Tab-separated table of C-alpha atoms and ligand atoms in Angstrom:
chain	number	residue	atom	x	y	z
A	99	MET	CA	44.659	36.407	-14.277
A	100	SER	CA	42.923	34.592	-11.410
A	101	MET	CA	41.193	36.407	-8.567
A	102	ILE	CA	43.914	35.406	-6.079
A	103	GLU	CA	46.730	36.528	-8.398
A	104	LYS	CA	45.052	39.941	-8.680
A	105	ALA	CA	44.710	40.058	-4.875
A	106	LYS	CA	48.432	39.312	-4.469
A	107	ILE	CA	49.328	42.279	-6.667
A	108	LYS	CA	47.084	44.528	-4.540
A	109	ALA	CA	48.496	43.147	-1.270
A	110	LYS	CA	52.090	43.840	-2.373
A	111	ALA	CA	51.271	47.434	-3.335
A	112	ASP	CA	50.343	48.398	0.257
A	113	ARG	CA	51.663	45.813	2.705
A	114	LYS	CA	49.529	45.237	5.795
A	115	LYS	CA	50.461	43.861	9.199
A	116	ILE	CA	48.575	40.618	9.754
A	117	VAL	CA	48.757	38.818	13.094
A	118	LEU	CA	48.880	35.002	13.218
A	119	PRO	CA	47.941	33.814	16.742
A	120	GLU	CA	48.872	30.184	15.994
A	121	GLY	CA	52.512	31.285	15.741
A	122	ASP	CA	54.164	27.950	16.524
A	123	GLU	CA	52.033	25.862	14.169
A	124	PRO	CA	54.321	24.507	11.404
A	125	ARG	CA	52.127	25.403	8.370
A	126	THR	CA	51.638	28.886	9.815
A	127	VAL	CA	55.380	29.349	10.326
A	128	LYS	CA	56.095	28.255	6.740
A	129	ALA	CA	53.338	30.548	5.404
A	130	ALA	CA	54.709	33.509	7.401
A	131	ALA	CA	58.166	32.984	5.856
A	132	ILE	CA	56.646	32.944	2.330
A	133	LEU	CA	54.493	36.037	2.994
A	134	LYS	CA	57.510	37.982	4.192
A	135	ALA	CA	59.870	36.766	1.469
A	136	GLU	CA	57.347	37.588	-1.294
A	137	GLY	CA	56.409	40.956	0.252
A	138	LEU	CA	52.714	40.046	0.414
A	139	ALA	CA	52.219	41.184	4.036
A	140	CYS	CA	54.083	41.877	7.258
A	141	PRO	CA	53.161	38.834	9.359
A	142	VAL	CA	53.382	38.858	13.169
A	143	LEU	CA	53.710	35.460	14.859
A	144	LEU	CA	52.345	35.094	18.404
A	145	GLY	CA	53.753	32.567	20.872
A	146	ASP	CA	56.899	31.491	22.688
A	147	PRO	CA	59.787	32.760	20.506
A	148	GLU	CA	62.036	29.801	21.347
A	149	LYS	CA	59.374	27.340	20.283
A	150	ILE	CA	58.551	29.300	17.118
A	151	LEU	CA	62.221	29.475	16.090
A	152	ALA	CA	62.631	25.737	16.751
A	153	VAL	CA	59.614	24.984	14.517
A	154	ALA	CA	61.066	27.279	11.836
A	155	LYS	CA	64.440	25.515	11.968
A	156	ALA	CA	62.849	22.065	11.780
A	157	ASN	CA	60.823	23.178	8.732
A	158	GLY	CA	63.524	25.135	6.932
A	159	ALA	CA	61.561	28.404	7.250
A	160	ASP	CA	63.551	31.639	7.286
A	161	LEU	CA	62.143	33.934	10.003
A	162	ASP	CA	64.974	36.454	9.837
A	163	GLY	CA	63.524	39.887	10.734
A	164	MET	CA	60.052	38.467	11.482
A	165	GLU	CA	58.078	40.118	14.288
A	166	ILE	CA	57.436	37.536	17.022
A	167	VAL	CA	55.451	38.502	20.135
A	168	ASP	CA	55.001	36.407	23.265
A	169	PRO	CA	51.621	37.328	24.842
A	170	GLU	CA	52.777	35.808	28.158
A	171	ASN	CA	55.656	38.293	28.449
A	172	SER	CA	54.582	41.257	26.358
A	173	PRO	CA	54.981	44.822	27.682
A	174	LYS	CA	51.697	45.647	25.884
A	175	ALA	CA	49.688	42.970	27.722
A	176	ALA	CA	48.675	45.234	30.639
A	177	GLY	CA	47.302	47.907	28.293
A	178	TYR	CA	45.430	45.313	26.258
A	179	ALA	CA	43.966	43.824	29.461
A	180	ALA	CA	42.775	47.258	30.618
A	181	ALA	CA	41.164	47.944	27.235
A	182	LEU	CA	39.571	44.496	27.142
A	183	TYR	CA	38.172	45.025	30.650
A	184	GLU	CA	36.580	48.324	29.581
A	185	LEU	CA	35.066	46.702	26.474
A	186	ARG	CA	33.649	43.659	28.240
A	187	LYS	CA	33.018	44.674	31.868
A	188	ALA	CA	29.304	45.123	31.183
A	189	LYS	CA	29.292	41.476	30.071
A	190	GLY	CA	30.774	40.331	33.412
A	191	VAL	CA	34.509	40.241	32.541
A	192	SER	CA	36.577	41.188	35.633
A	193	GLU	CA	40.011	42.891	35.576
A	194	GLU	CA	41.646	39.606	36.627
A	195	ALA	CA	39.823	37.680	33.880
A	196	ALA	CA	40.849	40.266	31.265
A	197	ALA	CA	44.508	39.973	32.365
A	198	ASP	CA	44.297	36.177	31.931
A	199	MET	CA	42.443	36.405	28.612
A	200	VAL	CA	45.122	38.515	26.888
A	201	LYS	CA	47.729	35.836	27.641
A	202	ASP	CA	45.747	33.689	25.198
A	203	PRO	CA	47.245	34.435	21.742
A	204	MET	CA	43.757	34.558	20.171
A	205	TYR	CA	42.579	37.362	22.478
A	206	TYR	CA	45.987	39.067	22.341
A	207	GLY	CA	45.805	39.061	18.528
A	208	ILE	CA	42.229	40.345	18.492
A	209	MET	CA	43.255	43.176	20.857
A	210	MET	CA	46.203	44.051	18.563
A	211	VAL	CA	43.726	44.467	15.709
A	212	LYS	CA	41.173	46.306	17.843
A	213	LEU	CA	43.770	48.838	19.053
A	214	GLY	CA	45.437	49.293	15.648
A	215	ASP	CA	48.698	47.437	16.405
A	216	ALA	CA	47.863	45.066	13.530
A	217	ASP	CA	45.648	45.504	10.468
A	218	GLY	CA	44.057	42.061	10.474
A	219	LEU	CA	44.161	38.528	11.878
A	220	VAL	CA	44.137	35.006	10.443
A	221	SER	CA	43.752	31.825	12.485
A	222	GLY	CA	42.101	28.425	12.344
A	223	ALA	CA	44.858	25.945	11.453
A	224	VAL	CA	44.426	24.642	15.018
A	225	HIS	CA	41.410	26.445	16.493
A	226	THR	CA	37.777	25.920	15.494
A	227	THR	CA	35.741	28.564	13.655
A	228	GLY	CA	33.899	29.439	16.881
A	229	ASP	CA	37.186	29.912	18.838
A	230	MET	CA	38.113	32.829	16.574
A	231	LEU	CA	34.661	34.087	15.657
A	232	ARG	CA	33.423	34.576	19.207
A	233	PRO	CA	36.215	36.976	20.345
A	234	ALA	CA	36.087	38.759	16.971
A	235	LEU	CA	32.332	39.276	17.308
A	236	GLN	CA	32.629	40.344	20.944
A	237	ILE	CA	35.571	42.740	20.551
A	238	ILE	CA	36.052	43.844	16.930
A	239	LYS	CA	32.270	44.107	16.380
A	240	THR	CA	30.446	44.964	13.165
A	241	LYS	CA	31.261	47.809	10.757
A	242	PRO	CA	29.105	50.901	11.128
A	243	GLY	CA	25.833	50.341	9.258
A	244	MET	CA	26.312	46.569	9.089
A	245	LYS	CA	23.858	44.517	11.121
A	246	VAL	CA	25.616	41.148	11.103
A	247	VAL	CA	28.928	39.467	10.513
A	248	SER	CA	28.726	36.720	7.895
A	249	SER	CA	30.997	35.075	5.338
A	250	SER	CA	31.516	34.920	1.609
A	251	PHE	CA	33.094	32.011	-0.198
A	252	LEU	CA	34.893	33.036	-3.358
A	253	MET	CA	34.442	30.100	-5.745
A	254	ASP	CA	36.821	30.154	-8.707
A	255	CYS	CA	35.123	27.688	-11.070
A	256	PRO	CA	36.757	25.873	-13.998
A	257	ASN	CA	33.769	26.851	-16.194
A	258	LYS	CA	34.635	30.449	-17.079
A	259	GLU	CA	31.146	31.038	-18.524
A	260	LEU	CA	29.728	31.055	-15.002
A	261	GLY	CA	29.455	34.227	-12.922
A	262	ASP	CA	32.205	36.791	-13.397
A	263	ASP	CA	34.711	34.930	-15.603
A	264	GLY	CA	34.197	31.780	-13.500
A	265	LEU	CA	34.054	33.558	-10.144
A	266	LEU	CA	30.958	33.063	-7.981
A	267	VAL	CA	30.562	34.574	-4.511
A	268	TYR	CA	28.519	32.387	-2.119
A	269	ALA	CA	27.077	33.665	1.191
A	270	ASP	CA	26.688	32.789	4.006
A	271	CYS	CA	28.525	29.492	4.344
A	272	VAL	CA	30.059	29.784	7.836
A	273	VAL	CA	28.512	32.090	10.408
A	274	MET	CA	24.734	32.466	10.741
A	275	PRO	CA	22.911	29.151	11.134
A	276	ASN	CA	19.402	30.464	10.457
A	277	PRO	CA	19.285	34.156	9.493
A	278	THR	CA	16.041	36.112	9.668
A	279	ALA	CA	14.775	37.818	6.511
A	280	GLU	CA	16.371	41.083	7.677
A	281	GLU	CA	19.705	39.369	8.407
A	282	LEU	CA	19.567	37.646	5.011
A	283	ALA	CA	19.101	41.026	3.330
A	284	HIS	CA	22.204	42.339	5.133
A	285	ILE	CA	24.182	39.212	4.152
A	286	ALA	CA	23.238	39.852	0.494
A	287	ILE	CA	24.378	43.481	0.604
A	288	ALA	CA	27.635	42.529	2.365
A	289	ALA	CA	28.356	39.785	-0.194
A	290	ALA	CA	27.809	42.230	-3.068
A	291	GLY	CA	30.354	44.513	-1.346
A	292	THR	CA	32.846	41.648	-1.033
A	293	ALA	CA	32.398	40.765	-4.721
A	294	HIS	CA	33.030	44.370	-5.750
A	295	ASP	CA	35.652	45.536	-3.255
A	296	LEU	CA	37.677	42.365	-2.698
A	297	CYS	CA	37.182	40.393	-5.937
A	298	GLY	CA	36.993	43.268	-8.404
A	299	VAL	CA	33.562	42.230	-9.771
A	300	GLU	CA	32.470	45.428	-11.500
A	301	VAL	CA	28.736	44.746	-11.401
A	302	PRO	CA	27.633	42.327	-8.686
A	303	LYS	CA	24.429	40.516	-9.698
A	304	VAL	CA	22.862	39.038	-6.588
A	305	ALA	CA	20.499	36.044	-6.633
A	306	MET	CA	18.445	35.263	-3.519
A	307	LEU	CA	18.295	31.466	-3.744
A	308	SER	CA	15.382	29.210	-2.918
A	309	PHE	CA	13.716	26.005	-4.087
A	310	SER	CA	11.150	28.278	-5.766
A	311	THR	CA	11.434	30.803	-8.617
A	312	LYS	CA	9.133	33.834	-8.505
A	313	GLY	CA	6.344	32.147	-6.562
A	314	SER	CA	6.513	28.727	-8.264
A	315	ALA	CA	6.233	27.142	-4.805
A	316	LYS	CA	4.381	28.354	-1.696
A	317	HIS	CA	6.012	27.730	1.683
A	318	GLU	CA	7.084	29.710	4.735
A	319	LEU	CA	10.737	29.063	3.782
A	320	VAL	CA	10.070	30.732	0.419
A	321	ASP	CA	8.291	33.623	2.182
A	322	LYS	CA	11.502	34.344	4.117
A	323	VAL	CA	13.543	34.682	0.903
A	324	GLN	CA	10.861	36.900	-0.687
A	325	GLN	CA	10.853	39.161	2.392
A	326	ALA	CA	14.671	39.308	2.389
A	327	THR	CA	14.613	40.277	-1.307
A	328	ALA	CA	12.164	43.128	-0.656
A	329	LEU	CA	14.204	44.356	2.336
A	330	ALA	CA	17.470	44.253	0.385
A	331	HIS	CA	15.829	46.286	-2.412
A	332	ALA	CA	14.711	48.867	0.143
A	333	LEU	CA	18.150	49.025	1.811
A	334	ALA	CA	20.203	49.078	-1.423
A	335	PRO	CA	17.958	50.124	-4.322
A	336	GLU	CA	20.943	50.586	-6.665
A	337	LEU	CA	22.003	46.925	-6.343
A	338	LEU	CA	21.176	44.427	-9.131
A	339	LEU	CA	19.441	41.857	-6.909
A	340	ASP	CA	16.560	39.501	-7.586
A	341	GLY	CA	14.683	36.635	-5.980
A	342	GLU	CA	13.494	34.257	-5.157
A	343	LEU	CA	15.401	32.187	-7.732
A	344	GLN	CA	16.326	28.525	-8.017
A	345	PHE	CA	20.016	27.768	-8.478
A	346	ASP	CA	19.626	26.943	-12.195
A	347	ALA	CA	17.436	29.973	-12.843
A	348	ALA	CA	20.151	32.120	-11.261
A	349	LEU	CA	23.002	30.702	-13.341
A	350	VAL	CA	21.783	29.284	-16.668
A	351	PRO	CA	20.749	32.012	-19.161
A	352	GLU	CA	18.010	30.006	-20.945
A	353	ILE	CA	16.473	28.797	-17.673
A	354	GLY	CA	16.662	32.276	-16.160
A	355	GLU	CA	14.975	33.692	-19.259
A	356	SER	CA	12.144	31.147	-19.157
A	357	LYS	CA	11.532	31.091	-15.369
A	358	ALA	CA	12.179	34.765	-14.558
A	359	PRO	CA	11.773	36.768	-17.793
A	360	GLY	CA	12.999	40.347	-17.573
A	361	SER	CA	15.045	39.728	-14.416
A	362	PRO	CA	18.283	41.784	-14.322
A	363	VAL	CA	19.998	38.900	-12.525
A	364	ALA	CA	18.465	35.544	-13.533
A	365	GLY	CA	20.780	33.470	-15.716
A	366	HIS	CA	23.756	35.793	-15.064
A	367	ALA	CA	24.160	35.911	-11.267
A	368	ASN	CA	27.666	36.195	-9.823
A	369	VAL	CA	26.673	36.476	-6.119
A	370	LEU	CA	24.524	33.670	-4.716
A	371	ILE	CA	22.769	34.101	-1.355
A	372	PHE	CA	21.734	30.869	0.346
A	373	PRO	CA	18.659	30.884	2.599
A	374	ASP	CA	20.476	29.338	5.593
A	375	LEU	CA	23.803	27.907	6.708
A	376	GLN	CA	22.896	24.294	5.932
A	377	ALA	CA	22.272	25.178	2.273
A	378	GLY	CA	25.301	27.512	2.042
A	379	ASN	CA	27.797	25.198	3.690
A	380	ILE	CA	26.635	22.157	1.689
A	381	GLY	CA	26.463	24.222	-1.505
A	382	TYR	CA	30.044	25.474	-1.369
A	383	LYS	CA	31.379	21.990	-0.616
A	384	ILE	CA	29.493	20.528	-3.615
A	385	THR	CA	30.908	23.260	-5.858
A	386	GLN	CA	34.412	22.615	-4.518
A	387	ARG	CA	34.404	18.807	-4.434
A	388	ILE	CA	32.237	17.915	-7.434
A	389	GLY	CA	32.488	21.110	-9.460
A	390	GLY	CA	36.274	21.383	-9.042
A	391	ALA	CA	36.184	25.038	-7.947
A	392	GLU	CA	39.057	26.563	-5.996
A	393	CYS	CA	37.590	28.147	-2.919
A	394	PHE	CA	38.629	31.004	-0.615
A	395	ALA	CA	36.717	32.087	2.481
A	396	VAL	CA	36.436	35.528	4.051
A	397	LEU	CA	34.391	37.040	6.836
A	398	GLN	CA	32.467	40.211	5.989
A	399	GLY	CA	30.798	42.839	8.134
A	400	LEU	CA	33.520	43.038	10.829
A	401	ALA	CA	34.888	46.503	11.576
A	402	LYS	CA	38.407	45.150	10.890
A	403	PRO	CA	39.277	41.989	8.964
A	404	CYS	CA	39.728	38.679	10.804
A	405	ASN	CA	39.596	35.447	8.839
A	406	ASP	CA	39.289	31.793	9.584
A	407	LEU	CA	41.124	28.793	8.117
A	408	SER	CA	39.988	25.221	7.926
A	409	ARG	CA	41.974	22.914	10.218
A	410	GLY	CA	42.930	20.866	7.153
A	411	CYS	CA	44.435	23.947	5.468
A	412	SER	CA	47.654	23.855	3.458
A	413	VAL	CA	50.506	26.376	3.648
A	414	GLU	CA	49.164	27.869	0.392
A	415	ASP	CA	45.680	28.252	1.922
A	416	ILE	CA	47.201	30.263	4.788
A	417	VAL	CA	49.185	32.472	2.387
A	418	ASN	CA	46.046	33.104	0.291
A	419	THR	CA	43.872	33.888	3.329
A	420	VAL	CA	46.448	36.361	4.639
A	421	VAL	CA	46.573	38.003	1.199
A	422	LEU	CA	42.770	38.415	1.143
A	423	THR	CA	42.811	39.722	4.722
A	424	ALA	CA	45.472	42.264	3.760
A	425	VAL	CA	43.384	43.452	0.796
A	426	GLN	CA	40.325	43.754	3.067
A	427	ALA	CA	42.475	45.781	5.496
A	428	GLN	CA	43.391	48.229	2.713
A	429	ALA	CA	39.714	49.251	2.531
A	430	VAL	CA	39.304	49.915	6.301
B	1267	LIG	N1	27.114	39.144	13.743
B	1267	LIG	C1	27.438	40.056	14.671
B	1267	LIG	N2	27.502	39.751	15.988
B	1267	LIG	C2	27.214	38.489	16.369
B	1267	LIG	C3	26.853	37.494	15.433
B	1267	LIG	C4	26.832	37.863	14.062
B	1267	LIG	N3	26.548	36.983	13.088
B	1267	LIG	N4	26.631	36.324	16.110
B	1267	LIG	C5	26.849	36.594	17.422
B	1267	LIG	N5	27.200	37.891	17.570
B	1267	LIG	C6	27.613	38.578	18.790
B	1267	LIG	C7	26.546	38.586	19.852
B	1267	LIG	O1	25.742	39.724	19.741
B	1267	LIG	C8	27.373	38.598	21.120
B	1267	LIG	O2	27.856	39.888	21.384
B	1267	LIG	P1	27.947	40.411	22.904
B	1267	LIG	O3	28.646	39.330	23.695
B	1267	LIG	O4	28.735	41.684	22.835
B	1267	LIG	O5	26.534	40.579	23.357
B	1267	LIG	C9	28.606	37.776	20.754
B	1267	LIG	O6	28.687	37.813	19.329
B	1267	LIG	C10	28.518	36.335	21.196
B	1267	LIG	O7	27.239	35.895	20.814
B	1267	LIG	P2	26.709	34.458	21.164
B	1267	LIG	O8	25.303	34.335	20.685
B	1267	LIG	O9	26.976	34.160	22.606
B	1267	LIG	O10	27.693	33.604	20.308
B	1267	LIG	P3	27.543	32.120	19.954
B	1267	LIG	O11	28.021	31.322	21.085
B	1267	LIG	O12	26.211	31.810	19.404
B	1267	LIG	O13	28.586	32.036	18.759
B	1267	LIG	C11	28.959	31.862	16.462
B	1267	LIG	C12	28.467	32.777	17.570
B	1267	LIG	C13	30.282	31.258	16.853
B	1267	LIG	C14	29.175	32.671	15.203
B	1267	LIG	C15	27.847	30.804	16.199
B	1267	LIG	O14	26.791	31.415	15.532
B	1267	LIG	C16	28.321	29.628	15.406
B	1267	LIG	O15	28.862	28.681	15.994
B	1267	LIG	N6	28.091	29.627	14.046
B	1267	LIG	C17	28.427	28.499	13.208
B	1267	LIG	C18	29.907	28.364	13.012
B	1267	LIG	C19	30.228	27.094	12.329
B	1267	LIG	O16	30.412	26.075	12.972
B	1267	LIG	N7	30.253	27.122	10.974
B	1267	LIG	C20	30.378	26.004	10.115
B	1267	LIG	C21	31.730	25.406	10.038
B	1267	LIG	S1	32.934	26.348	9.222
B	1267	LIG	C22	33.224	25.661	7.670
B	1267	LIG	O17	32.641	24.741	7.263
B	1267	LIG	C23	34.231	26.323	6.817
């Protein structure tokens, strides 16, 4: 059974309320109807109800019994504005600005999650990554003990000999352009958590990737990965984590054995930590486009789950992202 099929079974067992701020976007409306009909989550669509229902009719989507909330006319808006003002007044947000901000479905949705009126949020069919990330970072904030928010890409590869039965977790591919060694260590620990808690990988094996294996090259970029490896060991000594490792030394048993003999990870890694966002973002796209992997993205490290879509997403992508968000919400 694939990782996403397993996630769907978990999502159905304890249905979570997931808010969709892009409530009148046709793919989102169709996905919401599927999620409700299949019992995968309780979606909440934000926007003008008349417009949403017209989109549903035009697309043959059944929204019977669906929760639809209009942030412009919601009785909860005043309370959300007051809470938002308290959270952000030190950053220069006035009461008037907070009242305006919660009329924006993105902020309204984030406040629903913050105040427990929804369990998670998914957006990005229309908005950019930054449009959703910024309010999530500002308002939802990081989990206790977690230094940064980052992302994991769950790569379901056709070659089932790789990783955990074909599943590889890549981090970070979306959020942190150039993490410090300390931030990289936190990304590694968070990605191991995602592999275990969300993907059901029993024993995450984390490779800290570089263009060098165990000192084969000397460069300040390699130093950063070595420092991150040492910090991650200190922060999570129980974790099977090793570095620095080249991509092939991390994944191919014979190469791992020859370049990093005795490593508990080399040749068998299932969690791959890229040294920066350029490497991570390019790496996941190569795996997807040339390697033929199916790919699913989640944010990690937020106190409550909010996830981003690509603007080219399909209805199925939205359904899958809501399912993963719902499973993340079960662990909060
Ligand atoms: N973890 C936790 N908090 C963070 C993080 C983080 N990684 N980054 C920023 N913050 C917090 C800041 O502390 C700040 O909080 P405060 O306002 O309470 O003080 C708040 O978020 C805003 O911080 P800024 O530095 O002003 O935010 P910025 O404008 O730099 O935006 C963002 C942050 C959006 C994450 C930025 O780093 C970014 O654009 N990253 C790249 C996103 C991207 O384009 N990815 C690739 C495309 S996606 C794809 O290919 C699938």
